XYZ file of C-alpha atoms in Angstrom:
768
model
C 10.966 -51.417 -16.805
C 9.105 -51.929 -20.019
C 8.055 -55.616 -20.503
C 10.432 -57.254 -17.924
C 9.896 -60.903 -16.993
C 10.758 -62.706 -14.158
C 12.512 -65.958 -13.992
C 10.254 -67.389 -10.973
C 7.285 -69.277 -12.225
C 5.436 -68.726 -15.042
C 6.087 -65.520 -17.363
C 4.470 -62.427 -16.491
C 3.247 -60.452 -19.263
C 5.748 -58.304 -21.743
C 2.607 -55.880 -21.988
C 3.621 -52.660 -20.170
C 2.069 -52.393 -17.003
C 0.656 -48.913 -18.204
C -1.462 -50.277 -20.966
C -3.609 -52.288 -17.997
C -4.332 -49.092 -16.220
C -7.925 -47.320 -16.703
C -7.657 -44.044 -14.774
C -11.222 -43.815 -16.161
C -12.682 -45.940 -13.580
C -14.864 -44.135 -11.191
C -17.502 -44.305 -8.026
C -20.337 -45.813 -8.730
C -23.315 -43.417 -8.749
C -20.800 -40.311 -7.847
C -18.089 -40.549 -10.072
C -15.332 -38.790 -8.081
C -12.492 -39.692 -10.372
C -10.276 -37.224 -12.485
C -9.368 -39.160 -15.684
C -5.929 -36.410 -16.014
C -2.693 -36.640 -16.546
C -0.205 -36.740 -13.474
C 2.901 -37.645 -12.144
C 3.517 -40.537 -9.233
C 3.039 -38.531 -5.900
C 2.700 -35.443 -7.990
C 0.946 -32.125 -7.251
C -0.374 -31.415 -10.764
C -3.510 -33.685 -11.429
C -4.030 -31.820 -14.828
C -7.587 -33.239 -16.072
C -11.288 -31.919 -17.493
C -13.928 -30.857 -15.839
C -17.281 -31.122 -16.797
C -19.143 -28.809 -14.555
C -18.877 -26.179 -11.765
C -22.133 -26.479 -9.138
C -20.980 -24.177 -6.369
C -20.337 -25.983 -2.689
C -23.812 -23.616 -1.500
C -25.705 -20.407 -2.780
C -26.119 -17.775 -0.449
C -25.131 -20.071 2.191
C -27.516 -22.785 1.007
C -25.967 -26.331 0.297
C -25.752 -27.719 -3.257
C -26.597 -30.914 -3.461
C -25.152 -31.641 -6.713
C -22.038 -30.156 -5.824
C -20.992 -33.658 -4.132
C -20.899 -35.073 -7.715
C -18.289 -33.091 -9.303
C -16.240 -33.944 -5.844
C -13.137 -34.397 -8.956
C -14.551 -31.973 -11.381
C -15.729 -34.596 -13.810
C -18.496 -37.009 -14.324
C -18.280 -39.631 -17.480
C -22.102 -39.139 -18.269
C -22.027 -35.436 -19.126
C -21.682 -34.304 -22.630
C -19.375 -31.437 -22.018
C -16.116 -30.174 -21.084
C -15.790 -26.860 -19.462
C -12.022 -26.394 -19.415
C -8.769 -28.317 -18.060
C -7.963 -27.878 -14.699
C -4.330 -28.157 -12.586
C -5.346 -29.832 -9.308
C -7.908 -32.545 -8.479
C -8.571 -34.496 -5.538
C -8.708 -38.421 -6.025
C -12.219 -39.352 -4.841
C -12.893 -37.680 -1.984
C -15.983 -37.187 -0.145
C -15.742 -33.442 0.292
C -13.707 -31.202 -2.010
C -11.856 -28.188 -3.089
C -9.122 -27.321 -5.803
C -9.855 -27.229 -9.703
C -7.146 -24.311 -10.112
C -5.897 -22.349 -13.168
C -8.663 -23.989 -15.442
C -7.301 -23.494 -19.279
C -9.458 -24.038 -22.360
C -9.028 -23.593 -26.183
C -12.047 -21.770 -27.900
C -12.010 -20.840 -32.160
C -15.310 -19.097 -32.038
C -15.829 -15.714 -30.166
C -14.371 -15.230 -26.795
C -17.059 -15.596 -23.961
C -15.464 -15.483 -20.716
C -18.669 -17.496 -18.881
C -18.690 -21.211 -19.155
C -21.687 -21.286 -20.289
C -23.930 -24.130 -19.592
C -24.292 -28.064 -20.893
C -27.821 -27.256 -22.259
C -26.325 -24.429 -24.580
C -22.791 -24.672 -24.811
C -22.411 -21.799 -27.200
C -23.361 -19.297 -24.507
C -20.146 -19.793 -22.875
C -16.599 -21.481 -23.674
C -17.263 -24.982 -22.943
C -17.879 -27.528 -25.962
C -19.391 -31.203 -26.397
C -17.397 -33.910 -26.624
C -17.642 -37.615 -27.061
C -16.071 -40.757 -25.464
C -15.430 -41.859 -28.666
C -12.424 -39.398 -28.840
C -11.328 -39.604 -25.335
C -8.408 -41.888 -24.128
C -6.824 -41.595 -20.716
C -3.793 -43.539 -19.717
C -1.136 -43.070 -16.913
C 0.550 -39.787 -17.627
C -1.704 -38.825 -20.915
C -4.822 -37.987 -21.580
C -7.007 -36.769 -24.989
C -10.174 -35.677 -26.370
C -11.599 -33.694 -29.046
C -13.225 -30.535 -28.098
C -16.177 -31.070 -30.983
C -17.241 -27.340 -30.797
C -14.246 -26.070 -31.465
C -12.615 -29.166 -34.076
C -9.487 -28.982 -31.331
C -7.786 -31.977 -30.193
C -6.930 -31.309 -26.809
C -3.919 -33.639 -24.942
C -2.580 -33.602 -21.437
C 0.790 -34.892 -19.737
C 2.347 -33.481 -16.523
C 5.649 -33.798 -14.094
C 5.328 -33.474 -10.313
C 4.858 -30.110 -10.677
C 3.944 -28.511 -14.511
C 0.710 -29.888 -16.403
C 1.514 -29.776 -19.959
C -1.120 -29.394 -22.408
C -0.950 -29.572 -26.342
C -3.871 -28.186 -28.538
C -3.871 -28.945 -32.306
C -6.556 -26.097 -33.738
C -7.991 -25.979 -37.052
C -5.826 -23.389 -39.538
C -6.979 -19.305 -38.828
C -7.146 -17.575 -35.105
C -7.633 -19.308 -31.960
C -8.117 -18.091 -28.207
C -7.427 -19.662 -24.734
C -9.296 -18.926 -21.925
C -7.302 -18.853 -18.644
C -10.160 -18.374 -16.058
C -8.963 -17.906 -12.364
C -12.469 -17.917 -10.901
C -13.757 -21.389 -11.668
C -13.212 -23.944 -9.060
C -14.333 -26.515 -7.239
C -16.728 -26.401 -4.406
C -16.758 -22.905 -5.634
C -19.026 -20.563 -4.156
C -19.177 -16.334 -3.982
C -16.169 -15.168 -2.097
C -13.838 -18.411 -2.070
C -11.466 -16.519 -4.497
C -9.468 -13.959 -2.090
C -7.456 -12.862 -5.011
C -6.123 -13.986 -8.441
C -3.411 -11.778 -10.015
C -1.978 -12.362 -13.626
C 1.320 -11.114 -15.284
C 1.946 -11.615 -18.863
C 6.091 -10.955 -19.070
C 6.372 -11.180 -22.619
C 4.763 -12.763 -25.739
C 5.385 -16.192 -24.772
C 5.281 -15.879 -20.433
C 2.630 -15.201 -18.119
C 3.173 -15.513 -14.289
C 0.585 -14.950 -11.352
C -1.116 -16.445 -8.151
C -4.399 -17.166 -6.987
C -5.272 -17.429 -3.032
C -8.969 -19.511 -2.447
C -10.232 -20.171 0.960
C -12.196 -23.479 0.876
C -12.022 -26.365 2.423
C -8.083 -25.338 2.404
C -8.952 -22.553 4.539
C -5.942 -20.392 2.705
C -4.872 -21.865 -0.226
C -1.834 -20.222 -1.922
C -1.521 -21.094 -6.085
C 1.386 -19.756 -7.876
C 1.911 -20.326 -11.508
C 4.117 -19.320 -14.636
C 2.741 -20.280 -18.097
C 4.884 -20.585 -20.669
C 3.331 -20.603 -24.377
C 4.971 -22.215 -27.692
C 3.569 -19.391 -29.661
C 3.361 -15.633 -29.257
C 0.406 -13.904 -27.852
C -1.317 -11.893 -30.431
C -3.539 -10.127 -28.261
C -5.249 -10.444 -24.945
C -7.782 -9.326 -22.337
C -9.997 -10.013 -19.253
C -12.751 -9.446 -17.066
C -13.000 -8.835 -13.652
C -16.787 -8.616 -12.189
C -15.824 -7.805 -8.749
C -16.591 -3.805 -8.903
C -14.196 -2.702 -6.196
C -14.893 0.670 -4.113
C -11.646 1.798 -4.792
C -8.924 1.084 -7.208
C -6.945 3.894 -6.711
C -4.823 5.363 -9.590
C -5.069 2.465 -11.480
C -8.359 3.892 -12.917
C -6.428 5.587 -15.247
C -5.373 2.638 -16.840
C -8.017 0.272 -19.336
C -7.199 -2.579 -17.434
C -9.099 -5.348 -19.532
C -7.161 -4.553 -22.947
C -3.557 -5.418 -23.586
C -2.561 -4.632 -20.040
C 0.021 -6.939 -18.932
C -0.618 -6.771 -14.785
C -4.323 -8.010 -14.052
C -5.821 -8.330 -10.889
C -9.182 -8.978 -8.908
C -11.242 -12.007 -7.224
C -13.792 -12.823 -10.025
C -10.807 -12.943 -12.865
C -10.853 -14.186 -16.530
C -8.437 -13.809 -18.995
C -8.250 -14.730 -22.580
C -5.193 -14.876 -25.372
C -5.410 -14.912 -28.871
C -2.841 -16.971 -31.501
C -2.763 -17.672 -35.102
C -2.827 -20.766 -36.233
C -2.340 -20.337 -40.311
C 1.039 -22.473 -39.582
C -1.208 -25.378 -38.356
C 1.408 -26.276 -35.853
C -0.012 -27.033 -32.470
C 0.059 -24.903 -29.147
C 2.296 -26.088 -26.626
C 1.036 -24.904 -23.091
C 3.441 -25.105 -19.816
C 1.380 -24.590 -16.699
C 4.079 -24.731 -13.711
C 2.745 -24.185 -10.167
C 4.169 -23.486 -6.638
C 2.882 -23.221 -2.877
C 5.895 -20.479 -2.575
C 5.791 -17.747 -5.227
C 6.017 -16.924 -9.142
C 9.857 -16.959 -9.055
C 9.155 -20.870 -7.751
C 6.957 -21.507 -10.059
C 8.827 -20.557 -13.109
C 11.740 -22.440 -11.924
C 9.954 -25.716 -11.329
C 9.084 -25.140 -15.175
C 12.254 -24.633 -16.208
C 13.573 -27.352 -14.005
C 10.939 -30.055 -15.218
C 10.177 -28.875 -18.535
C 13.185 -26.945 -19.934
C 13.963 -27.883 -23.261
C 11.613 -30.434 -23.850
C 8.419 -30.856 -25.886
C 5.048 -32.248 -24.584
C 5.949 -36.163 -26.399
C 9.378 -35.824 -24.241
C 7.499 -35.068 -21.346
C 4.986 -37.680 -21.920
C 7.379 -40.650 -22.230
C 9.344 -39.462 -19.171
C 6.061 -39.698 -16.963
C 5.013 -42.625 -18.488
C 8.406 -43.854 -17.608
C 7.838 -43.043 -13.956
C 4.539 -44.973 -13.788
C 5.734 -48.267 -15.257
C 8.753 -47.870 -13.084
C 6.081 -47.411 -10.065
C 4.103 -49.572 -10.929
C 6.632 -52.619 -11.753
C 7.000 -52.892 -7.711
C 4.258 -55.602 -8.033
C 3.815 -58.213 -11.325
C 1.040 -60.543 -11.125
C -0.389 -62.936 -13.688
C -3.912 -63.798 -14.446
C -6.904 -63.022 -17.010
C -6.663 -59.588 -18.915
C -9.539 -57.852 -17.075
C -8.021 -58.952 -13.529
C -4.679 -57.613 -14.452
C -6.591 -54.018 -15.012
C -8.706 -54.156 -12.236
C -5.507 -54.764 -10.022
C -3.010 -52.191 -11.893
C -5.746 -49.491 -11.945
C -5.880 -49.914 -8.125
C -2.159 -49.982 -7.839
C -1.639 -46.785 -9.893
C -4.776 -44.809 -7.943
C -2.792 -45.666 -4.512
C 0.446 -43.773 -6.076
C -1.206 -40.319 -6.918
C -1.796 -39.195 -3.147
C 0.204 -38.214 -1.288
C 0.986 -35.247 -3.605
C 4.710 -33.639 -3.738
C 4.010 -29.892 -2.030
C 7.525 -28.645 -2.653
C 9.246 -26.785 -5.432
C 12.572 -27.690 -7.132
C 14.367 -25.493 -5.263
C 13.612 -27.284 -1.865
C 10.925 -24.376 -0.295
C 7.492 -25.129 0.755
C 4.614 -23.274 2.512
C 4.240 -24.563 6.135
C 1.063 -25.369 7.899
C 2.248 -22.138 10.124
C 2.319 -20.426 6.497
C 6.056 -19.393 6.469
C 8.175 -20.470 3.876
C 10.766 -23.258 4.685
C 13.397 -25.009 3.464
C 13.139 -28.966 2.975
C 16.940 -30.352 4.284
C 18.923 -32.863 2.007
C 17.061 -35.451 0.590
C 13.694 -34.472 1.821
C 10.405 -33.761 -0.012
C 7.307 -31.968 1.768
C 4.015 -33.475 0.849
C 0.056 -32.546 1.110
C -3.107 -34.170 0.672
C -3.130 -36.865 3.485
C -6.862 -37.889 4.032
C -5.648 -39.641 7.020
C -8.913 -41.095 8.576
C -8.895 -43.366 5.663
C -5.310 -43.817 4.181
C -3.814 -45.033 7.771
C -5.940 -48.270 7.534
C -3.918 -49.650 4.015
C -2.640 -47.178 1.882
C 0.101 -45.960 4.125
C 0.679 -49.502 5.065
C 1.006 -50.273 1.982
C 3.383 -47.907 1.158
C 5.833 -49.331 3.715
C 6.127 -52.498 2.529
C 6.347 -51.696 -1.150
C 7.311 -48.039 -1.410
C 9.447 -47.740 1.510
C 11.743 -44.763 0.527
C 8.774 -42.601 -0.497
C 6.742 -43.485 2.989
C 9.852 -42.169 5.098
C 9.535 -38.706 3.245
C 5.527 -39.309 3.755
C 6.501 -39.504 7.787
C 9.167 -37.140 7.862
C 6.674 -34.662 6.678
C 4.052 -35.495 9.100
C 6.494 -34.468 11.715
C 7.326 -31.356 10.446
C 3.995 -30.633 10.122
C 3.233 -31.264 13.927
C 6.371 -28.992 14.638
C 5.028 -26.389 12.779
C 1.771 -26.915 14.150
C 0.405 -24.391 16.550
C -1.660 -26.953 18.391
C 1.242 -29.561 18.549
C -0.600 -32.144 16.866
C 0.254 -34.371 14.140
C -2.160 -33.512 10.776
C -5.896 -34.725 10.673
C -6.215 -33.864 7.068
C -3.420 -32.331 5.202
C -4.570 -30.266 2.526
C -2.486 -27.955 0.757
C -0.587 -26.298 3.447
C -3.417 -26.306 6.018
C -5.257 -28.410 8.386
C -8.696 -29.292 7.460
C -9.223 -31.357 10.263
C -11.634 -33.304 8.278
C -13.333 -36.817 10.000
C -12.570 -38.038 13.621
C -9.450 -39.280 15.848
C -6.022 -38.567 15.469
C -5.037 -41.329 12.923
C -1.608 -39.336 12.428
C -0.310 -41.596 15.214
C -1.128 -44.433 13.488
C 0.622 -43.852 10.458
C 4.211 -42.757 12.562
C 3.630 -45.508 14.618
C 3.324 -48.364 11.794
C 6.451 -46.679 10.101
C 8.611 -46.901 13.108
C 7.468 -50.309 13.749
C 8.320 -51.375 10.528
C 11.642 -50.050 10.327
C 11.645 -46.820 8.453
C 14.399 -44.852 9.116
C 12.473 -42.429 11.282
C 13.392 -39.814 14.502
C 11.915 -42.299 16.831
C 11.894 -39.790 20.040
C 9.910 -36.998 17.967
C 7.790 -39.802 16.588
C 6.667 -41.044 20.241
C 6.681 -37.000 21.107
C 4.431 -35.826 18.198
C 1.960 -38.823 19.451
C 1.907 -38.476 22.782
C 1.417 -34.638 21.805
C -1.200 -35.329 19.474
C -3.125 -37.297 21.868
C -3.823 -34.958 24.436
C -4.604 -31.640 22.912
C -7.645 -31.097 25.030
C -9.892 -28.936 23.085
C -9.641 -31.176 19.637
C -13.258 -32.861 19.237
C -13.455 -33.896 23.194
C -9.885 -35.537 23.625
C -10.230 -33.733 27.184
C -13.256 -35.354 28.233
C -12.158 -38.604 26.801
C -9.407 -38.343 28.802
C -11.354 -37.618 31.715
C -14.163 -39.932 31.545
C -12.968 -42.744 29.584
C -14.806 -42.364 26.887
C -16.286 -39.620 24.941
C -19.484 -38.893 26.412
C -22.423 -37.923 24.313
C -23.067 -34.479 25.818
C -19.555 -32.956 23.960
C -19.918 -34.914 20.557
C -22.553 -35.924 18.029
C -20.428 -38.968 17.217
C -19.528 -39.664 20.569
C -19.192 -43.704 19.971
C -17.319 -43.939 17.202
C -14.694 -41.112 18.247
C -14.730 -43.018 21.426
C -13.384 -46.079 19.675
C -11.405 -44.709 16.841
C -9.131 -43.047 20.033
C -9.256 -46.376 21.706
C -7.237 -47.967 18.329
C -5.144 -44.851 18.135
C -4.329 -44.892 21.668
C -3.196 -48.569 21.373
C -0.406 -47.481 18.442
C 0.831 -44.684 20.639
C 1.614 -47.732 23.353
C 2.588 -50.053 20.611
C 5.171 -47.477 19.695
C 6.142 -46.807 23.189
C 7.081 -50.128 23.840
C 8.856 -50.708 20.702
C 11.132 -47.916 22.160
C 11.509 -49.359 25.662
C 9.290 -46.949 27.446
C 6.857 -49.052 29.701
C 5.555 -45.949 31.232
C 3.777 -44.469 28.495
C 3.026 -47.983 27.058
C 1.007 -48.633 30.727
C -0.562 -45.393 29.997
C -1.927 -46.056 26.823
C -2.426 -49.717 27.207
C -4.895 -48.567 29.477
C -6.488 -45.782 27.174
C -6.869 -48.499 24.730
C -9.049 -50.251 26.461
C -11.846 -47.128 26.802
C -13.738 -48.841 23.593
C -15.107 -51.000 26.317
C -17.136 -48.248 27.762
C -19.113 -47.973 24.931
C -20.386 -51.158 24.840
C -23.718 -51.513 26.132
C -23.895 -54.957 28.045
C -27.568 -55.465 27.636
C -27.526 -55.550 23.705
C -23.547 -56.275 23.086
C -23.148 -53.432 20.656
C -21.417 -50.052 20.968
C -23.932 -47.392 21.968
C -23.525 -43.764 23.384
C -23.744 -42.627 26.607
C -23.805 -39.231 28.243
C -21.274 -38.303 30.740
C -23.679 -39.528 33.912
C -22.973 -42.987 32.163
C -26.597 -43.241 31.087
C -26.360 -45.186 27.091
C -29.139 -43.314 24.483
C -32.407 -44.006 24.634
C -34.530 -44.498 21.429
C -31.332 -46.312 20.050
C -31.416 -47.455 16.184
C -28.616 -49.962 15.359
C -29.113 -49.597 11.945
C -29.451 -45.769 11.581
C -26.207 -43.562 10.450
C -27.762 -40.499 11.312
C -27.774 -39.124 15.174
C -27.129 -42.470 16.859
C -23.189 -41.388 18.000
C -21.655 -42.739 14.534
C -19.982 -40.899 12.324
C -20.254 -42.478 8.189
C -21.752 -45.814 9.723
C -24.507 -47.437 12.175
C -23.946 -49.222 15.530
C -23.622 -52.523 13.583
C -20.418 -51.641 11.572
C -18.960 -49.940 13.983
C -19.422 -52.131 16.928
C -16.385 -54.225 14.824
C -13.943 -51.535 15.174
C -12.015 -53.004 17.531
C -8.347 -53.748 15.302
C -6.223 -54.074 18.005
C -8.190 -56.109 20.581
C -10.573 -58.454 18.753
C -11.106 -61.331 20.855
C -11.754 -58.517 23.908
C -14.108 -57.136 21.255
C -15.267 -61.043 20.933
C -16.039 -60.886 24.837
C -18.302 -57.551 24.516
C -20.129 -59.482 21.831
C -21.165 -62.097 24.177
C -18.748 -65.168 23.104
C -17.296 -66.169 19.719
C -20.385 -67.913 18.553
C -22.674 -65.044 19.020
C -19.418 -63.192 17.325
C -19.726 -65.301 14.136
C -23.636 -64.973 14.448
C -22.922 -61.079 13.837
C -20.622 -61.685 11.244
C -22.737 -63.774 9.399
C -25.987 -61.401 9.360
C -23.712 -58.178 8.934
C -22.975 -59.661 5.389
C -26.356 -61.292 4.660
C -29.535 -59.189 6.759
C -31.495 -56.910 4.789
C -30.711 -53.461 5.122
C -33.722 -51.399 4.057
C -33.449 -48.195 1.806
C -34.679 -45.375 3.867
C -31.061 -46.311 5.763
C -28.872 -45.175 3.196
C -31.423 -43.036 0.611
C -30.177 -40.144 2.112
C -26.412 -40.670 2.137
C -24.029 -39.097 0.512
C -21.250 -41.500 0.692
C -23.465 -45.065 1.136
C -24.936 -46.420 -2.344
C -26.707 -49.429 -2.772
C -23.739 -51.068 -5.182
C -21.715 -50.210 -2.310
C -23.435 -52.844 0.325
C -23.384 -56.565 0.967
C -26.502 -57.004 3.843
C -25.170 -54.551 6.054
C -21.662 -54.589 5.191
C -20.639 -51.377 3.429
C -17.408 -51.620 1.731
C -17.756 -48.282 0.111
C -17.184 -46.559 3.170
C -13.686 -47.364 5.764
C -14.823 -48.305 8.674
C -15.869 -51.507 7.712
C -12.733 -52.552 5.445
C -10.667 -54.573 8.132
C -14.294 -56.667 9.081
C -14.297 -59.469 6.175
C -10.671 -60.546 8.014
C -12.145 -60.877 10.949
C -13.556 -64.308 10.911
C -8.868 -65.403 11.556
C -9.882 -64.762 14.984
C -12.452 -67.689 15.177
C -13.141 -71.327 14.591
C -14.616 -70.276 10.913
C -12.020 -68.325 8.859
C -13.015 -70.267 5.226
C -16.357 -67.806 5.676
C -14.044 -64.758 5.436
C -12.181 -66.572 2.265
C -15.620 -66.400 0.819
C -16.804 -62.775 1.470
C -13.318 -61.782 0.580
C -13.389 -63.152 -2.980
C -17.470 -61.870 -3.115
C -15.827 -58.486 -2.205
C -13.097 -58.132 -4.774
C -15.597 -59.713 -7.559
C -18.472 -57.812 -6.858
C -17.132 -54.350 -6.213
C -14.155 -54.021 -8.012
C -14.799 -53.360 -12.036
C -13.043 -52.260 -15.461
C -15.727 -49.729 -16.297
C -16.316 -45.605 -15.315
C -18.955 -46.776 -12.499
C -16.259 -49.863 -11.363
C -15.776 -48.333 -8.033
C -18.398 -48.846 -4.926
C -17.710 -46.079 -2.504
C -15.367 -43.139 -2.507
C -11.841 -44.159 -3.427
C -10.377 -41.612 -0.662
C -6.986 -40.935 -1.974
C -6.242 -44.561 -2.607
C -7.646 -46.114 0.315
C -10.403 -48.150 -1.514
C -7.783 -49.313 -3.861
C -5.000 -50.338 -1.385
C -7.665 -52.704 0.016
C -7.804 -54.158 -2.841
C -4.403 -54.614 -3.883
C -3.500 -56.288 -0.270
C -6.670 -58.479 -0.385
C -5.483 -59.363 -3.941
C -2.055 -60.323 -2.561
C -3.642 -62.464 0.019
C -3.139 -60.807 3.253
C -4.407 -57.387 4.991
C -3.130 -54.850 7.639
C -5.979 -55.077 9.873
C -4.135 -53.400 12.838
C -1.717 -50.777 11.795
C 1.017 -50.391 14.398
C 1.304 -54.342 15.011
C 3.616 -55.943 12.155
C 1.294 -58.569 10.857
C -0.342 -59.085 7.963
C -3.765 -61.378 8.198
C -4.253 -64.092 5.664
C -7.341 -63.672 3.972
C -7.755 -65.192 0.108
C -5.606 -64.746 -2.919
C -7.134 -63.427 -5.991
C -4.724 -63.921 -8.386
C -2.652 -67.165 -9.725
C 0.695 -65.357 -9.235
C 2.134 -62.387 -8.214
C 5.482 -60.983 -7.139
C 6.338 -58.001 -5.128
C 9.935 -56.483 -6.018
C 10.936 -55.042 -2.805
C 13.625 -51.832 -2.437
C 15.844 -54.276 -0.461
C 16.178 -56.055 -3.280
C 14.279 -58.897 -2.370
C 11.289 -60.681 -3.973
C 8.294 -61.978 -2.612
C 6.782 -64.644 -4.516
C 3.169 -65.778 -4.233
C 1.237 -68.622 -5.891
C -2.225 -69.574 -5.640
C -2.302 -72.818 -7.178
C -5.904 -74.158 -8.601
C -7.165 -70.765 -8.081
C -10.211 -70.126 -10.209
C -13.684 -68.790 -9.938
C -14.834 -71.525 -8.065
C -11.826 -72.449 -6.003
C -11.928 -69.830 -3.404
C -10.975 -71.608 -0.318
C -7.711 -72.228 1.049
C -6.852 -75.965 1.434
C -2.930 -75.199 2.755
C -0.360 -72.532 3.023
C 3.361 -72.958 2.499
C 5.707 -70.151 3.294
C 9.404 -71.264 1.312
C 8.478 -74.870 1.023
C 7.406 -75.430 4.574
C 3.511 -76.052 5.775
C 2.652 -72.533 7.565
C -0.257 -72.496 10.281
C -0.441 -69.407 11.133
C -3.486 -66.929 10.513
C -1.140 -64.022 9.955
C 2.354 -63.061 7.845
C 4.774 -61.179 9.763
C 6.554 -57.801 7.940
C 9.561 -59.611 8.452
C 8.405 -62.735 6.257
C 7.706 -60.590 3.630
C 10.749 -58.021 3.420
C 12.894 -60.938 4.104
C 11.657 -62.553 0.428
C 10.664 -65.943 -0.142
C 7.893 -68.006 -1.630
C 4.119 -68.092 -0.019
C 2.678 -70.429 -1.907
C -1.336 -71.370 -1.569
C -3.633 -74.209 -2.420
C -7.024 -73.783 -3.488
C -10.111 -75.618 -3.534
C -14.191 -75.165 -3.866
C -14.894 -76.442 -0.519
C -13.555 -75.031 2.456
C -10.905 -76.751 4.736
C -12.616 -76.650 7.828
C -9.701 -78.559 10.011
C -7.343 -75.261 9.147
C -8.520 -73.505 12.049
C -5.895 -71.522 14.373
C -5.163 -71.828 18.321
C -5.373 -68.784 20.005
C -1.173 -68.752 19.682
C -1.898 -68.625 15.795
C -4.033 -66.257 15.662
C -2.891 -62.577 15.001
C -2.266 -60.118 17.669
C -5.296 -58.879 20.357
C -4.537 -56.770 22.830
C -6.888 -59.576 25.118
C -5.394 -62.898 24.972
């Protein structure tokens, strides 16, 4: 609701919350953001692309492709066009489907180059004319003097191009793609149904092994002339050879297809283009277009999507400086982009089995689940503030399990495909956390799916993990990290089984949950890979991230990854004093440049000593001080991370946002607590980062948080009250928050070293 206020405490901002969101905020050195228009959790992310670097040329990886995971780089001087699907700051990529570009000069069907834009259809642009906000993007294409404006619904990208008077054209490139390569497009088809309407499809193979993108296009002006080019030279075309298929022929197809459409702009009226997508068929796309945009113009649709964003953002109201509010609401915005709707308005969707299914009443199918990242904070955040959405996400995951030939929950869901990215079977964490936090899920199916997912013998050495009690280095190059993540996943299965009253499964998986101990080397008290004979790796480097048995982290980082058994971890590290010394050292030690110089995912901006906030395995680490007698150290480090690693500028993030995980960490941490161990009902108290905050929960309750005295100097908690009573635990429960109430922090410039916690007051640990 625009401009709403709360009666409790200080009046909150009267400005619309969308005014605090900056979609231009990207990743330092990487730029993995798309600044364009999308609807909350929408299929369409309509955004400018500034370059296309192939993923590989003749099988040779092109390193610069990584910079274009989202298609856009803030420093680039030209825009190639506007495509309809993007990933939110991931470390690998795909998509960039259905590229549209307006032009006024001679039609050229190549992109051209940034150094010579006139050689193709791209255009120069300036940030002076560029504006991005939730649900809207605009820029002037300088080479054409065309004003481009974008907005979106869940399944439809809506363009408005204001041309100079005269003639102009639209290029529709069905060859372009992010992480493109020769042969990525398996087939594209385009039909001119009438002077205003196109339909078609594109089938690609990439990170999504078989991605079906059907589309329907509606122009506000009639096409005057059109044509295409297909650079593919098939050996046989049959009787189609009787036609000139490149000139005003209404059916176009090929693996390298680019088309153009001419329009008359003498009347001075802009051209509106609506492009609806469907994973099913062109009829579904046409219906999506009619249902979501029928009878509505660009301005109406822009207002509607921005009202949706305002509603979704208003679940959290904060009061602090304008700059801090911009960082916070930008982060909250980014947590609400993915997962993405993957279902037509009529309920049909393409399943992971590539059959067409129809969702049940009240159900919605989704895609784009980067679960290795998002199980940590983004999904737990949805379980707290967006429970109705989270129920749909988890129901989709159970459908994925039922459709999977492997009998497994998803690892990385991508446009109706499993792409198997990263390690662990963390779908069990998301499902368990949702059930334990009270979402209305089929509980027996949930437990069945979790057990099955944990026992696919050929998935990443799972069979060997069960046999040996750890993943031997003989079977995986990242065996130590895999073992540690499986160990946590197995704990979530045990937690779910215990919640459902199944003691046999609980006992079995609690035993498996201790497997992390099998890769701790007692001689050095760090995790270390070992072979099937039990011999630890020789020539071992604790700081190296390559060929040392860990993925996207070194032993120093990963050795702290035991979120379900911190007390057991403290034992393995040699006791509390050594544990605290190691935590301290992690944040202060010098990490030589050689250890991150060649790592695509890690840059110096994301480092704090050897602590790597730019990558997910470290995200819980500052909260581990809560299990020690020096919890105030975590308060200092958390404040430092929130202040240094999150900025309101184009390179304001210190690492890949990974579908909202980096941003979800900031949202939770600003509130003053964090789900260190999803699958438990606890949130570990850290330190608040805003003076006043209110959660407007779906059950009608509000949870109000104040941080009295908070300032740049006053970053230490002196005392805590919950509902007016002194609170002496190091954690909140899910019920504490969902029941509503008041959480009051009193802050000071000096740590309260008497505020320490007994074992009973500390957060959960498997080992007590």
